[in-house]
Amino acid sequence: MQWQTNKQRDPVKLPIKIQVDAVAMQKLWLWTDQAKGEVSALGLVDELRDAESGVLNGLLVTDFLLTKQVCSMDETTMDPAGVAELLMDLESRDVDTKKLRCWAHSHGGMSVFWSGQDDQCIEGLANGEWLLSLVVNKRRDSIMRLDQYHPAHLYMSDCVWEVHYRTADGLAEACFAEFKSQVTEASGLLMPNLRSGFDHIADLKSAHERGSLTDEDLQEEMSWCGLSMEDFDEVP
């Protein structure tokens, strides 16, 4: 495995959202820390579709699973018999094995990139539809790749992705009840993006005059809203 030349990364944001469940990600980090070198895992992926149109709008890795493998400082090789055993175990638990569409592995203490060995492994996992691949390292660097095999093999080597944090059962309801009992909001208060720029600037000017916003706070808020100080000066 060769070191990649350092360069500024600019991950591509795809039309669909790619996420990894927080608990699944924590498992992968723990295995990454425990391994002296590299380690591999296979991931179950849910397709997220629009409720009305049925259009695919997201991929969510729900879990990572270890299988028998031999690892070194710069290689990880999954045992085919171990993979077959994993498939049988999933089937015995009525888990759809077609969801096994993610390969994740650690580069240990080295940087994250797609080596020639990685490309060969991804080619071996080709399923005729699509596959997610994730490389991480002990420094918590990561890079996500999406391969599409139909109608032709195309791939995006560095995709934007995020960790998905599940809401605990009953948490949303409990937070809503606590918010309603503890928080009183001024009448007519709306989020900035739901109001006109003029109205929001007027609120900022009022807060600044009352001393609720410092000059620095005002500058940051104006910048965040995409407004200029010239706009601020124009509002009476």
PDB file of C-alpha atoms in Angstrom, residues 10-108:
ATOM      1  CA  ASP A  10     -13.464  18.597  -1.514  1.00  0.00           C
ATOM      2  CA  PRO A  11     -16.142  15.891  -0.967  1.00  0.00           C
ATOM      3  CA  VAL A  12     -19.004  15.916  -3.473  1.00  0.00           C
ATOM      4  CA  LYS A  13     -22.553  16.432  -2.207  1.00  0.00           C
ATOM      5  CA  LEU A  14     -24.827  13.956  -3.966  1.00  0.00           C
ATOM      6  CA  PRO A  15     -28.563  14.387  -4.714  1.00  0.00           C
ATOM      7  CA  ILE A  16     -29.199  11.683  -2.103  1.00  0.00           C
ATOM      8  CA  LYS A  17     -28.198  11.854   1.562  1.00  0.00           C
ATOM      9  CA  ILE A  18     -25.699   9.274   2.842  1.00  0.00           C
ATOM     10  CA  GLN A  19     -25.761   8.576   6.571  1.00  0.00           C
ATOM     11  CA  VAL A  20     -24.261   6.130   9.062  1.00  0.00           C
ATOM     12  CA  ASP A  21     -26.107   5.282  12.268  1.00  0.00           C
ATOM     13  CA  ALA A  22     -24.305   6.698  15.330  1.00  0.00           C
ATOM     14  CA  VAL A  23     -24.193   3.348  17.173  1.00  0.00           C
ATOM     15  CA  ALA A  24     -22.898   1.571  14.071  1.00  0.00           C
ATOM     16  CA  MET A  25     -20.225   4.241  13.672  1.00  0.00           C
ATOM     17  CA  GLN A  26     -19.197   3.871  17.296  1.00  0.00           C
ATOM     18  CA  LYS A  27     -18.714   0.126  16.753  1.00  0.00           C
ATOM     19  CA  LEU A  28     -16.468   0.834  13.776  1.00  0.00           C
ATOM     20  CA  TRP A  29     -14.389   3.346  15.779  1.00  0.00           C
ATOM     21  CA  LEU A  30     -13.960   0.821  18.606  1.00  0.00           C
ATOM     22  CA  TRP A  31     -12.784  -1.893  16.210  1.00  0.00           C
ATOM     23  CA  THR A  32     -10.473   0.634  14.538  1.00  0.00           C
ATOM     24  CA  ASP A  33      -8.919   1.476  17.916  1.00  0.00           C
ATOM     25  CA  GLN A  34      -8.593  -2.179  18.944  1.00  0.00           C
ATOM     26  CA  ALA A  35      -6.871  -3.280  15.723  1.00  0.00           C
ATOM     27  CA  LYS A  36      -3.080  -2.999  15.550  1.00  0.00           C
ATOM     28  CA  GLY A  37      -3.352  -2.414  11.813  1.00  0.00           C
ATOM     29  CA  GLU A  38      -6.279  -2.691   9.444  1.00  0.00           C
ATOM     30  CA  VAL A  39      -9.709  -4.254  10.020  1.00  0.00           C
ATOM     31  CA  SER A  40     -12.808  -4.724   7.841  1.00  0.00           C
ATOM     32  CA  ALA A  41     -16.547  -4.791   8.482  1.00  0.00           C
ATOM     33  CA  LEU A  42     -19.638  -5.220   6.334  1.00  0.00           C
ATOM     34  CA  GLY A  43     -22.586  -2.869   6.713  1.00  0.00           C
ATOM     35  CA  LEU A  44     -26.345  -3.221   6.388  1.00  0.00           C
ATOM     36  CA  VAL A  45     -27.884  -0.346   4.411  1.00  0.00           C
ATOM     37  CA  ASP A  46     -31.482   0.856   4.243  1.00  0.00           C
ATOM     38  CA  GLU A  47     -32.779   2.656   1.165  1.00  0.00           C
ATOM     39  CA  LEU A  48     -34.727   5.759   2.206  1.00  0.00           C
ATOM     40  CA  ARG A  49     -37.482   6.772  -0.194  1.00  0.00           C
ATOM     41  CA  ASP A  50     -39.960   9.612  -0.439  1.00  0.00           C
ATOM     42  CA  ALA A  51     -43.243   8.517   1.098  1.00  0.00           C
ATOM     43  CA  GLU A  52     -45.324   9.867  -1.789  1.00  0.00           C
ATOM     44  CA  SER A  53     -43.220   9.431  -4.925  1.00  0.00           C
ATOM     45  CA  GLY A  54     -41.133   6.451  -3.842  1.00  0.00           C
ATOM     46  CA  VAL A  55     -38.026   8.180  -5.205  1.00  0.00           C
ATOM     47  CA  LEU A  56     -34.768   7.165  -3.513  1.00  0.00           C
ATOM     48  CA  ASN A  57     -33.481  10.108  -1.470  1.00  0.00           C
ATOM     49  CA  GLY A  58     -31.091   8.550   1.027  1.00  0.00           C
ATOM     50  CA  LEU A  59     -28.917   5.621   2.089  1.00  0.00           C
ATOM     51  CA  LEU A  60     -28.572   4.796   5.791  1.00  0.00           C
ATOM     52  CA  VAL A  61     -25.960   2.350   7.095  1.00  0.00           C
ATOM     53  CA  THR A  62     -27.799   0.841  10.063  1.00  0.00           C
ATOM     54  CA  ASP A  63     -25.171  -1.562  11.402  1.00  0.00           C
ATOM     55  CA  PHE A  64     -21.638  -2.861  10.893  1.00  0.00           C
ATOM     56  CA  LEU A  65     -20.841  -6.561  11.272  1.00  0.00           C
ATOM     57  CA  LEU A  66     -17.481  -8.267  11.714  1.00  0.00           C
ATOM     58  CA  THR A  67     -16.671 -11.451   9.863  1.00  0.00           C
ATOM     59  CA  LYS A  68     -13.682 -13.795  10.082  1.00  0.00           C
ATOM     60  CA  GLN A  69     -10.642 -12.145   8.522  1.00  0.00           C
ATOM     61  CA  VAL A  70      -6.866 -11.960   8.533  1.00  0.00           C
ATOM     62  CA  CYS A  71      -5.396  -8.487   9.041  1.00  0.00           C
ATOM     63  CA  SER A  72      -1.928  -6.950   9.011  1.00  0.00           C
ATOM     64  CA  MET A  73      -0.596  -3.407   9.233  1.00  0.00           C
ATOM     65  CA  ASP A  74      -1.517  -2.695   5.609  1.00  0.00           C
ATOM     66  CA  GLU A  75      -3.976  -5.413   4.545  1.00  0.00           C
ATOM     67  CA  THR A  76      -7.346  -6.823   5.544  1.00  0.00           C
ATOM     68  CA  THR A  77      -8.661 -10.001   3.912  1.00  0.00           C
ATOM     69  CA  MET A  78     -12.108 -11.336   4.733  1.00  0.00           C
ATOM     70  CA  ASP A  79     -12.505 -15.135   4.795  1.00  0.00           C
ATOM     71  CA  PRO A  80     -15.035 -16.177   2.090  1.00  0.00           C
ATOM     72  CA  ALA A  81     -16.303 -18.939   4.371  1.00  0.00           C
ATOM     73  CA  GLY A  82     -16.722 -16.369   7.126  1.00  0.00           C
ATOM     74  CA  VAL A  83     -18.751 -14.121   4.816  1.00  0.00           C
ATOM     75  CA  ALA A  84     -20.950 -17.102   3.874  1.00  0.00           C
ATOM     76  CA  GLU A  85     -21.433 -17.855   7.574  1.00  0.00           C
ATOM     77  CA  LEU A  86     -22.464 -14.242   8.170  1.00  0.00           C
ATOM     78  CA  LEU A  87     -25.015 -14.446   5.346  1.00  0.00           C
ATOM     79  CA  MET A  88     -26.539 -17.615   6.796  1.00  0.00           C
ATOM     80  CA  ASP A  89     -26.719 -16.007  10.232  1.00  0.00           C
ATOM     81  CA  LEU A  90     -28.551 -12.981   8.809  1.00  0.00           C
ATOM     82  CA  GLU A  91     -31.006 -15.226   6.961  1.00  0.00           C
ATOM     83  CA  SER A  92     -31.685 -17.191  10.141  1.00  0.00           C
ATOM     84  CA  ARG A  93     -32.678 -13.889  11.798  1.00  0.00           C
ATOM     85  CA  ASP A  94     -34.896 -12.880   8.848  1.00  0.00           C
ATOM     86  CA  VAL A  95     -32.533 -10.048   7.907  1.00  0.00           C
ATOM     87  CA  ASP A  96     -32.567  -9.244   4.193  1.00  0.00           C
ATOM     88  CA  THR A  97     -29.039 -10.098   3.000  1.00  0.00           C
ATOM     89  CA  LYS A  98     -29.516  -7.769   0.019  1.00  0.00           C
ATOM     90  CA  LYS A  99     -29.063  -4.940   2.526  1.00  0.00           C
ATOM     91  CA  LEU A 100     -25.421  -5.962   2.984  1.00  0.00           C
ATOM     92  CA  ARG A 101     -24.218  -3.153   0.699  1.00  0.00           C
ATOM     93  CA  CYS A 102     -21.424  -1.405   2.584  1.00  0.00           C
ATOM     94  CA  TRP A 103     -17.787  -2.324   3.068  1.00  0.00           C
ATOM     95  CA  ALA A 104     -15.886  -0.398   5.715  1.00  0.00           C
ATOM     96  CA  HIS A 105     -12.280  -0.787   6.718  1.00  0.00           C
ATOM     97  CA  SER A 106      -9.587   0.986   8.665  1.00  0.00           C
ATOM     98  CA  HIS A 107      -6.198   2.090   7.411  1.00  0.00           C
ATOM     99  CA  GLY A 108      -4.889   2.027  10.961  1.00  0.00           C
TER     100      GLY A 108
END
